[in-house]
Coordinates of C-alpha atoms in Angstrom, one line a residue:
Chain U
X1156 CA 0.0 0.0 0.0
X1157 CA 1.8 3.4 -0.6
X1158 CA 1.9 5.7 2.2
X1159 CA -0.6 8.6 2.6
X1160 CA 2.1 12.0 1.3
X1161 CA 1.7 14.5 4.5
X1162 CA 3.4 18.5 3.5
X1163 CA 5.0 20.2 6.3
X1164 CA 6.4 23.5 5.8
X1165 CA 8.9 25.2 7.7
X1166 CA 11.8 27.7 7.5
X1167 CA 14.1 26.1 9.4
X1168 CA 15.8 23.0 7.6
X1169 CA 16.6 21.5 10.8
X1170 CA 12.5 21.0 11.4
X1171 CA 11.9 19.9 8.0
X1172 CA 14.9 17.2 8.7
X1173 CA 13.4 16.1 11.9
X1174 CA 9.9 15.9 11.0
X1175 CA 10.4 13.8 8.1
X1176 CA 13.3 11.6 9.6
X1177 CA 10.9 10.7 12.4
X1178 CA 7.6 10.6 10.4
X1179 CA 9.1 8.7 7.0
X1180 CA 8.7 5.2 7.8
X1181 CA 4.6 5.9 8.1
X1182 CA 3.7 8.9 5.1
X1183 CA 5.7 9.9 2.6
X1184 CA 6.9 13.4 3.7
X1185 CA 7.5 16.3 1.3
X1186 CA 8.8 19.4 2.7
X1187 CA 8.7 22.9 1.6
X1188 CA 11.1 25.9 3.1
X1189 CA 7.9 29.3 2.6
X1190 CA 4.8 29.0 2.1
X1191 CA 5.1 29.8 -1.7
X1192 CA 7.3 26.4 -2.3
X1193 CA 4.6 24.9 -0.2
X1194 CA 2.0 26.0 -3.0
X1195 CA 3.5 24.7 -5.7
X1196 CA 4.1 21.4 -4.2
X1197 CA 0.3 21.3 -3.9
X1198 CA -0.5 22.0 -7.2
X1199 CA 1.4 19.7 -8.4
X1200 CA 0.4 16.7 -5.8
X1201 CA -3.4 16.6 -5.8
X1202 CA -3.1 13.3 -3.5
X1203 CA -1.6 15.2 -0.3
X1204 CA -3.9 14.8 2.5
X1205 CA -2.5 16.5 5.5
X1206 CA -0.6 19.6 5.1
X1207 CA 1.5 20.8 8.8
X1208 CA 3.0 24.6 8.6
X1209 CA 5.3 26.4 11.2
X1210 CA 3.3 29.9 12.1
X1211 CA 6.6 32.4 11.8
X1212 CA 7.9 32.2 7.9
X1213 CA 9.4 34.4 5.2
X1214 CA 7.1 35.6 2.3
X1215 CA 4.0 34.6 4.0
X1216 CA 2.9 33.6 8.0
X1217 CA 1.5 29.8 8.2
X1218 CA -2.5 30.9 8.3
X1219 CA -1.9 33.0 5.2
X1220 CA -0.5 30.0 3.7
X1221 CA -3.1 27.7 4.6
X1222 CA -5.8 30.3 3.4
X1223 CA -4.0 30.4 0.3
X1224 CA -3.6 26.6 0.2
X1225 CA -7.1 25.9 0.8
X1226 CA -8.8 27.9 -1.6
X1227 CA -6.5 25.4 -4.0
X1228 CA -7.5 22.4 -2.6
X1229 CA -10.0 22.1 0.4
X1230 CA -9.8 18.5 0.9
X1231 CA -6.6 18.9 2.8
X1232 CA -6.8 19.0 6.6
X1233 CA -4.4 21.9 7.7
X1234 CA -2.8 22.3 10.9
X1235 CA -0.5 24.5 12.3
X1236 CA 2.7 23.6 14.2
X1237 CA 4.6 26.7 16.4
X1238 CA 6.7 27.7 18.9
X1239 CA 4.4 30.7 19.9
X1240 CA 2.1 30.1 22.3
X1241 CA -1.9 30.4 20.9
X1242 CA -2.6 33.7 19.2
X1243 CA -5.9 35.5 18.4
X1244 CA -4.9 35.2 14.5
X1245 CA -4.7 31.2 15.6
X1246 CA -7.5 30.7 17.4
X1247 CA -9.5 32.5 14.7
X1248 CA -8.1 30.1 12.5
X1249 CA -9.2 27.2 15.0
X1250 CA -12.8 28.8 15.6
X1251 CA -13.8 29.0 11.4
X1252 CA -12.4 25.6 11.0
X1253 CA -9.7 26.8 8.5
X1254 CA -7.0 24.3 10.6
X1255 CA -8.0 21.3 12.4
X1256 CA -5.8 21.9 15.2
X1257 CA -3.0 23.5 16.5
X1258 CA 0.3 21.9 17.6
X1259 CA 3.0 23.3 19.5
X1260 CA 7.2 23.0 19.3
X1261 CA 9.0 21.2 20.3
X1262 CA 6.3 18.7 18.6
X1263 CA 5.2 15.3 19.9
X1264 CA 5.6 13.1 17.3
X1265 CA 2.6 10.8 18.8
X1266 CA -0.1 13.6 19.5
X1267 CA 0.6 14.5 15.6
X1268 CA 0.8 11.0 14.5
X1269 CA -2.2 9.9 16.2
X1270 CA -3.8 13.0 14.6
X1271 CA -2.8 12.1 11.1
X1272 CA -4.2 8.4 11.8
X1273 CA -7.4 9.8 12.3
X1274 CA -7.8 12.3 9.4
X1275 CA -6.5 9.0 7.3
X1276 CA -8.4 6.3 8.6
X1277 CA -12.1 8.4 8.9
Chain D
X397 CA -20.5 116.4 113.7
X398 CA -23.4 115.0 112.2
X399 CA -25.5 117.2 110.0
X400 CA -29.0 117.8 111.2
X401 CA -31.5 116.9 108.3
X402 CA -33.2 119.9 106.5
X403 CA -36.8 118.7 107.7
X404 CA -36.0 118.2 111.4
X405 CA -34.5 122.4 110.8
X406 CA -37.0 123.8 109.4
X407 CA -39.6 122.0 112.1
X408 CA -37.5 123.2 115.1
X409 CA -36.9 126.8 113.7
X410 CA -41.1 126.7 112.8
X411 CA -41.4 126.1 116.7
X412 CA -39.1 128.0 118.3
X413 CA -40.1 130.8 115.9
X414 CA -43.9 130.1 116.9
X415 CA -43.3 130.1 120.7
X416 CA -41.2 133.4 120.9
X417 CA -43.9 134.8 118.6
X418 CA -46.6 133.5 120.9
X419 CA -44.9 134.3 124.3
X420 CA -43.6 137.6 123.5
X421 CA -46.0 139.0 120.8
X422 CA -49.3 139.8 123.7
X423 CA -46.7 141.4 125.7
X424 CA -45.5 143.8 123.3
X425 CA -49.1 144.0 122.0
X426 CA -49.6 144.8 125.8
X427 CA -46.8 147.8 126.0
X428 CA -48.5 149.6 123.0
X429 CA -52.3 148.9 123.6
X430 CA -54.2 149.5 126.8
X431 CA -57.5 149.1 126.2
X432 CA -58.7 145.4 126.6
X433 CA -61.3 144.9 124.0
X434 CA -58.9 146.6 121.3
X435 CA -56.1 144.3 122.4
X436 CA -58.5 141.2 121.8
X437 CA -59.7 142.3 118.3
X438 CA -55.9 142.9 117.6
X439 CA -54.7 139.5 119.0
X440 CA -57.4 137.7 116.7
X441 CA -56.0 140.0 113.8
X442 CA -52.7 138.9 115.1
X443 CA -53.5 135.0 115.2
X444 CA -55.2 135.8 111.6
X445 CA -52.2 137.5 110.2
X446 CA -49.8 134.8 111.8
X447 CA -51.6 131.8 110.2
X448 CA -51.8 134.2 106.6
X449 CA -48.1 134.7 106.6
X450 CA -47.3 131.2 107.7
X451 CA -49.6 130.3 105.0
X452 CA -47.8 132.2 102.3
X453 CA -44.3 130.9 103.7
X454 CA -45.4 127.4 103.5
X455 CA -46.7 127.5 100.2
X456 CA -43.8 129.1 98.6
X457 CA -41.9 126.9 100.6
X458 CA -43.8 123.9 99.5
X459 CA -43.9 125.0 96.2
X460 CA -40.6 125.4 95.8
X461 CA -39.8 121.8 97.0
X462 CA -42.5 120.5 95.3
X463 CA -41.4 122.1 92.2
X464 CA -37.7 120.4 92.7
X465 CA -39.5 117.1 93.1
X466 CA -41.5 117.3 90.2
X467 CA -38.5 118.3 87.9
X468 CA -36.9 115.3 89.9
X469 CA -39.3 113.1 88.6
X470 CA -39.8 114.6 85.1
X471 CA -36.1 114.2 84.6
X472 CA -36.3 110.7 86.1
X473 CA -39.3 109.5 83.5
X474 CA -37.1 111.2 80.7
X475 CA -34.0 108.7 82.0
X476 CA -36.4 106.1 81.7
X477 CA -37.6 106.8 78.9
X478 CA -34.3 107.4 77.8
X479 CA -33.5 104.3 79.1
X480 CA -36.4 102.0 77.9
X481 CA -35.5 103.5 74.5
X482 CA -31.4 102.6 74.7
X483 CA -32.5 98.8 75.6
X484 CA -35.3 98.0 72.9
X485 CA -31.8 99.9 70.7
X486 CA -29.3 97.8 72.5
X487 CA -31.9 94.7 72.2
X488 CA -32.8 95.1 68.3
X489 CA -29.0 95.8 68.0
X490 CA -28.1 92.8 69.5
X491 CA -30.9 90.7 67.8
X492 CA -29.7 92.3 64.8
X493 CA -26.0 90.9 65.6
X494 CA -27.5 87.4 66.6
X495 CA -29.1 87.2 63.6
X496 CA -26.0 88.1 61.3
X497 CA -23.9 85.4 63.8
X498 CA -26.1 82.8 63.0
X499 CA -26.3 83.2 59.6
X500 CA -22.5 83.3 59.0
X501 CA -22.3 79.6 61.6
X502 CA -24.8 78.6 58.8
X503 CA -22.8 79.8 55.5
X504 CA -19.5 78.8 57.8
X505 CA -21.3 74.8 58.7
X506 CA -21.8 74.7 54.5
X507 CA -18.3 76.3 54.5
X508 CA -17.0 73.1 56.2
X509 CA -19.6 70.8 54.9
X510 CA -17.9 71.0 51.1
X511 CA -14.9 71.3 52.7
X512 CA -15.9 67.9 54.3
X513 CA -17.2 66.5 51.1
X514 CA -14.0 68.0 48.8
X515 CA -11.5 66.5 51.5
X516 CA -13.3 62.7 51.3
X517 CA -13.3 63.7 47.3
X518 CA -9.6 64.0 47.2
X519 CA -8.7 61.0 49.3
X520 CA -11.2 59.1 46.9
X521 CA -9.1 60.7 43.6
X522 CA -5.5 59.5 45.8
X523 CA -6.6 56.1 46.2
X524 CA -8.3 55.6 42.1
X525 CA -5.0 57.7 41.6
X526 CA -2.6 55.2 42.9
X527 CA -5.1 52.2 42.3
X528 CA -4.9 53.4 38.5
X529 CA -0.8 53.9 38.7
X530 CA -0.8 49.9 40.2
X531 CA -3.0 49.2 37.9
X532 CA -1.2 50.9 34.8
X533 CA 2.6 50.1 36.2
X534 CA 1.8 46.5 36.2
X535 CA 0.2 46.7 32.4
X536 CA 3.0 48.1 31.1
X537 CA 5.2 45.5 32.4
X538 CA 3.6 42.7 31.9
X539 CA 3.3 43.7 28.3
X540 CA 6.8 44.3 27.7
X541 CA 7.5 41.2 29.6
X542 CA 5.0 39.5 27.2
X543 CA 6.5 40.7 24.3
X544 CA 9.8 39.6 25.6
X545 CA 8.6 36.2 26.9
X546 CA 6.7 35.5 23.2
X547 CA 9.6 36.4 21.3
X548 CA 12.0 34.4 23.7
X549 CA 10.2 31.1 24.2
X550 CA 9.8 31.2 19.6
X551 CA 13.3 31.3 19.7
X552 CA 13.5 28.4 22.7
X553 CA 11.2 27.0 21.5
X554 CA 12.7 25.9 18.1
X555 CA 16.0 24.5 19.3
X556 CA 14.3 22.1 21.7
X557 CA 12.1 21.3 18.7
X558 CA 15.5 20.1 17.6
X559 CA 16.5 18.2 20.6
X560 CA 13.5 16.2 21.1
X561 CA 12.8 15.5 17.5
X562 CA 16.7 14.1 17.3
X563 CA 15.9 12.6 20.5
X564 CA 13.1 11.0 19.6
X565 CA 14.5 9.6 16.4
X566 CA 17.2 8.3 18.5
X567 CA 14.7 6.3 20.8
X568 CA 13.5 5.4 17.3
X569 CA 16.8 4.6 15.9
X570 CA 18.1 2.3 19.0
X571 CA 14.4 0.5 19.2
X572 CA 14.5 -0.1 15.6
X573 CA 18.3 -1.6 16.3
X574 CA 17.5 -3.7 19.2
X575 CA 20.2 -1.9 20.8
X576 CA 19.5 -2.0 25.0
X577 CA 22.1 -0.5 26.2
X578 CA 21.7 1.0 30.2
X579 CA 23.7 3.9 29.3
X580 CA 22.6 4.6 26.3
X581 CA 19.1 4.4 28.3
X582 CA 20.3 6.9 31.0
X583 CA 21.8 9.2 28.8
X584 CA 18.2 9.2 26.7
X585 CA 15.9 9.9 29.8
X586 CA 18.2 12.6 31.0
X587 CA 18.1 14.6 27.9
X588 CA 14.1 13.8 27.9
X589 CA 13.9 14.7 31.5
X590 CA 15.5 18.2 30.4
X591 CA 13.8 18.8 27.0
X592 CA 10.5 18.1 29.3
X593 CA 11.7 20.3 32.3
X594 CA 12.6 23.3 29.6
X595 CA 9.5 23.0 27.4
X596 CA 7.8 23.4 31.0
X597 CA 9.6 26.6 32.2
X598 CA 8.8 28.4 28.6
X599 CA 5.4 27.3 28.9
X600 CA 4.9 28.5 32.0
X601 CA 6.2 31.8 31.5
X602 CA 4.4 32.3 28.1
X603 CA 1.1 31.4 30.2
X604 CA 2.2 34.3 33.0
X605 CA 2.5 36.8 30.3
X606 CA -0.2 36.5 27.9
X607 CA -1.6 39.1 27.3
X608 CA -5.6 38.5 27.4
X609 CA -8.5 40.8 29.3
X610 CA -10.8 37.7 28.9
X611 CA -12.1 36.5 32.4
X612 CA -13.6 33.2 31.1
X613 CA -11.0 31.3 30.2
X614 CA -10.9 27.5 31.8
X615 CA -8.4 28.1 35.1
X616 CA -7.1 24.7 36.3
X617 CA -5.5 25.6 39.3
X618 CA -3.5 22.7 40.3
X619 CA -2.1 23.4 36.8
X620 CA -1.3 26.8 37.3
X621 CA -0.1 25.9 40.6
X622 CA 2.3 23.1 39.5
X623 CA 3.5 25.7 36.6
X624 CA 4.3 28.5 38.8
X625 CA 6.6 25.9 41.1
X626 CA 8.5 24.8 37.9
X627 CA 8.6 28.7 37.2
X628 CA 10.7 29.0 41.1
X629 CA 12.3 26.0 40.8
X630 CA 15.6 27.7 40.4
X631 CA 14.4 30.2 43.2
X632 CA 13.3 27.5 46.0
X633 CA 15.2 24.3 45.6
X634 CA 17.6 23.0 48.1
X635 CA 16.1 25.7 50.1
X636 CA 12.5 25.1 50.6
X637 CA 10.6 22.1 50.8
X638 CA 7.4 22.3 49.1
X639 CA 4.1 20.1 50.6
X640 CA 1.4 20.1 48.2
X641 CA -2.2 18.5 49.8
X642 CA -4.2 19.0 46.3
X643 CA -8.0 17.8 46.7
X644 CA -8.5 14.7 44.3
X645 CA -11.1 16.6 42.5
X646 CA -10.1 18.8 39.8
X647 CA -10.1 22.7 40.4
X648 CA -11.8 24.5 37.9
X649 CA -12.3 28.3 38.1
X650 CA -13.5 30.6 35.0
X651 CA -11.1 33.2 35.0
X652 CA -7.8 34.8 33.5
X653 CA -5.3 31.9 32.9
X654 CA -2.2 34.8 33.3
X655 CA -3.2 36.6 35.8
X656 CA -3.9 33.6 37.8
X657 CA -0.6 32.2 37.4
X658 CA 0.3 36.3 38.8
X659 CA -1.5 35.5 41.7
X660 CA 0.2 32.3 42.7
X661 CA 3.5 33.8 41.5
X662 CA 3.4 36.6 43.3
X663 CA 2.2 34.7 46.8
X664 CA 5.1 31.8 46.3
X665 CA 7.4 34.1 45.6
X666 CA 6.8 36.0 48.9
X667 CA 6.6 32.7 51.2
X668 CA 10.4 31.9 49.2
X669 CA 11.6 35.1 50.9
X670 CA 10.5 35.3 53.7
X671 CA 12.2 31.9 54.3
X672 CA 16.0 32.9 55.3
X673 CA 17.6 29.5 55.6
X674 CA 15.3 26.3 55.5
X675 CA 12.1 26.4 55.1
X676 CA 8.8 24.8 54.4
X677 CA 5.6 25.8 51.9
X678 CA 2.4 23.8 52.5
X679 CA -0.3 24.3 49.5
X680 CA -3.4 22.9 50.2
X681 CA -6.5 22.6 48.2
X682 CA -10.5 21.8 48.7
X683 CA -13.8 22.3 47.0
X684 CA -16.2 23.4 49.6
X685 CA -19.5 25.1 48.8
X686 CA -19.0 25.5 45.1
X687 CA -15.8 27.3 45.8
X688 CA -12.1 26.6 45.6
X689 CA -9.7 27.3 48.5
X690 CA -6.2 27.6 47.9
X691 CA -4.1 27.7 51.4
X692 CA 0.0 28.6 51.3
X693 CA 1.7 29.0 54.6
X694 CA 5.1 28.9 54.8
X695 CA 7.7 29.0 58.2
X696 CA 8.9 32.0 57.6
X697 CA 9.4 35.4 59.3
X698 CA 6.5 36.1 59.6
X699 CA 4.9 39.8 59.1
X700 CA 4.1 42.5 62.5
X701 CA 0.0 42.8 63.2
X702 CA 0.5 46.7 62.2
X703 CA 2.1 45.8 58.8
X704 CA 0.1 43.4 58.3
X705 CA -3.5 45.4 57.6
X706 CA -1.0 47.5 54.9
X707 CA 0.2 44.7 53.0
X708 CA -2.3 45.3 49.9
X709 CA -1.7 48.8 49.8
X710 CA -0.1 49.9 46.3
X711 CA 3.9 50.5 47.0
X712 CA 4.0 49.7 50.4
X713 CA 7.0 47.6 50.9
X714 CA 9.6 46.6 53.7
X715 CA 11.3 45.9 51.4
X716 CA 15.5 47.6 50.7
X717 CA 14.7 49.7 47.4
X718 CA 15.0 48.5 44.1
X719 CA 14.2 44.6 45.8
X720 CA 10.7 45.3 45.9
X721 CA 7.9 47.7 44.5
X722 CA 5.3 47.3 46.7
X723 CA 3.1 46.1 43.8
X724 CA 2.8 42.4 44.1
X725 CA 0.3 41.8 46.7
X726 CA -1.7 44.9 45.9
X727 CA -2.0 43.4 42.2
X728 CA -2.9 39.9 43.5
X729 CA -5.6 41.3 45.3
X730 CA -7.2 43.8 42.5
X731 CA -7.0 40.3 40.1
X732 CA -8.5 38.1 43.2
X733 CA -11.0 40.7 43.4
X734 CA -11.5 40.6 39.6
X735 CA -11.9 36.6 39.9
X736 CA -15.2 37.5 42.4
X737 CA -13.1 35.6 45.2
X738 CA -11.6 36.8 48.5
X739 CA -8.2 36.7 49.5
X740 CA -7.2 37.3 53.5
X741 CA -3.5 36.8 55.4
X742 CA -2.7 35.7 58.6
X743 CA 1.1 35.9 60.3
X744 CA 3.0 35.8 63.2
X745 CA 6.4 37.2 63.8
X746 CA 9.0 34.3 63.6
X747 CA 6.0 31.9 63.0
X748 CA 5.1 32.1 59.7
X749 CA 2.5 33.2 56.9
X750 CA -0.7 31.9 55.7
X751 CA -2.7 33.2 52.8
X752 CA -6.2 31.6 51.7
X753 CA -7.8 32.6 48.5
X754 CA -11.3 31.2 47.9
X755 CA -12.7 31.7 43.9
X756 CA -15.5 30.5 42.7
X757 CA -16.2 27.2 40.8
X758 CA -16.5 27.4 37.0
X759 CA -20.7 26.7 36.3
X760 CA -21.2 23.8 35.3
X761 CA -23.4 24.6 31.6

């Protein structure tokens, strides 16, 4: 069975690294450095099903992004994975169902892998 | 020599004058007139004429006492007069000043009455004055603080990112391997212990500073409690035992999550201090009558009964300058009183303090 392809997007290679070195042996991970790489990498993969941003990027912050990203492709569930602390601009987010759910660094691999099960399996 | 009075005079001279007149008048009548019936016609002329000018002596003598008397008394109804007059003057006078007197107590009573109400007026603007200044002091820094904390715990935040993600592929990595290794099993659970203990301390400091005005956000106290003690762990270990007797229930209070953690900051932070060498903090907790009470006492030193009634006042402090603004309690009491709960102290000297806040329950919907 191929693995489900998850997109996380983050400025900081060291993140991307980690996130796919611990996440690879269950999805196939693509990574994406702003949120306009990010983008493209959607167009161009229709079968992504989760998409994971950091909050704090160049060109464009992670809910601008997944605004963006969604108006693509809205079968995505979107979540957003930071080192801040909840913001009003996040909970919005949270409260008109644009992300699923927010996550905070430094991540637990579980509570996000559990979370991708779910938006997989249902 | 005492003087003989006028009337007693006049009497005595009347009949000494009478008796010569009577005793020696017939006989000089007698050496003039010879004939016997002549000499009785004259002595009734001479008893006529004698009462005549007694008469007229008498009544110019009467009349001219008489007249005295009357000007007496004329003069003495004009004094009175005179005299009834100067009273009902004096009296209107006076009724006149009694009136103006009173009047002026009157204006003076208002006088003092505003100067009453613009005193209690004034102490009213001090205490909104340096309720406001609290208020406004503590804003400002816990927004800069905030900002600071926000920014700080980003920037923390991402390097542990790194640690436990390379931490957790290593678990991964020696799982995957088979490799059981005690060291190696140490050395992972130390650095977990650490990541954990970090991720705390950032976590706890972002929730102190957040910057929100909502008072319904879900307040688990036990949590906020817990987080404040890994906040002063630094602060209190190796110095201060802490006892914690948490109800089994959980504590939920609607509320401000920061400012809460403020409060408990703010009142551990004291108990530390006032502990010099060793010490112990008891925290205790209990639901009772839809409320949460929160007890700390500590062994410390204790605060004096006439300090101990100033203790919420803004900027009071016993505190060497620069160590302390005065602030802290006076804030945790505005935020306790914001929270609809209470918040009371009780100390000896060289005993120890004990604060209980009680808050109410978050409704149950």
């Amino acid at each position: 069975m191929k693995k489900p392809k998850i997109l996380y997007v983050d400025d900081e290679p060291i993140n991307l690294m980690l996130f796919e070195a611990n996440l690879e042996k269950k999805y196939q991970i693509m990574t994406a450095e702003n949120g306009t790489k990010g983008l493209e990498i959607i167009s161009e993969n229709s079968d992504i099903r989760v998409v994971v941003s950091d909050m704090k990027m160049p060109v464009m912050n992670g809910i601008e992004f997944v605004r963006r990203a969604r108006e693509m492709s809205a079968g995505i569930s979107y979540y957003i994975l930071t080192g801040f602390e909840i913001t009003a601009e996040i909970q919005q987010a949270l409260d008109t169902g644009l992300i699923r759910r927010y996550f905070k660094k430094p991540f637990n691999i579980n509570e996000i892998s559990s979370e991708i099960e779910i938006v997989i399996n249902g | 020599m005492a003087r003989i009075k006028f009337e007693h005079r006049i009497t005595f001279i009347y009949i000494i004058l009478g008796a010569v007149w009577i005793l020696f008048s017939d006989s000089i009548l007698k050496l003039f007139i010879s004939d016997i019936d002549n000499l009785s016609e004259v002595q009734t002329l001479k008893g006529v004429s004698y009462v005549v000018i007694t008469a007229i002596f008498f009544y110019f003598f009467i009349r001219k006492h008489l007249s005295k008397l009357r000007n007496t008394e004329h003069e003495l109804e004009k004094h009175k007069s005179n005299l009834q007059q100067l009273v009902e003057e004096k009296t209107m006078n006076l009724d006149h000043a009694i009136t103006e007197l009173s009047n002026t107590n009157i204006a003076l009573n208002e006088k003092n009455d505003i100067i009453n109400q613009q005193n209690a007026k004034l102490k009213k603007t001090l205490k909104e004055l340096k309720d406001t200044q609290t208020h406004l002091i503590q804003v400002e820094k816990m927004a800069s603080l905030g900002v600071l904390t926000a920014g700080i715990s980003h920037e923390i935040n991402n390097p542990l990112n790194y640690i436990l993600g390379g931490l957790t592929g290593l678990e991964n990595h020696f799982a995957d391997e088979k490799i059981n290794d005690q060291k190696v099993e140490l050395y992972l659970s130390s650095i977990r212990t650490g990541v954990n203990r970090a991720t705390a301390i950032v976590s706890g400091l972002n929730q102190l500073t957040r910057n929100r005005e909502t008072y319904e956000e879900d307040c688990d106290i036990h949590g906020i409690i817990n987080n404040c003690l890994t906040i002063l762990d630094g602060e209190l270990k190796n110095k201060i035992e802490i006892k914690k007797q948490f109800s089994e229930q959980p504590m939920v209070v609607s509320g401000n999550v920061g400012k809460l953690h403020q409060v408990f900051l703010n009142i551990l932070i004291n108990a530390g201090q006032s502990i010099d060498d060793q010490g112990i903090i008891t925290i205790s907790t209990e639901i009772k009558k839809e409320k949460a009470h929160i007890k700390i006492s500590d062994n410390g030193c204790g605060i004096s009964k006439e300090n101990l009634s100033k203790i919420t006042d803004p900027f009071f402090t016993t505190k060497e300058p620069g160590k302390g603004t005065g602030l802290g309690l006076a804030i945790t009491y505005n935020i306790i009183e914001a929270h609809k709960g209470t918040i009371s102290f009780m100390s000896t000297l060289n005993k120890g303090t004990s604060v209980r806040i009680a808050l109410p329950l978050k409704k149950e919907k």
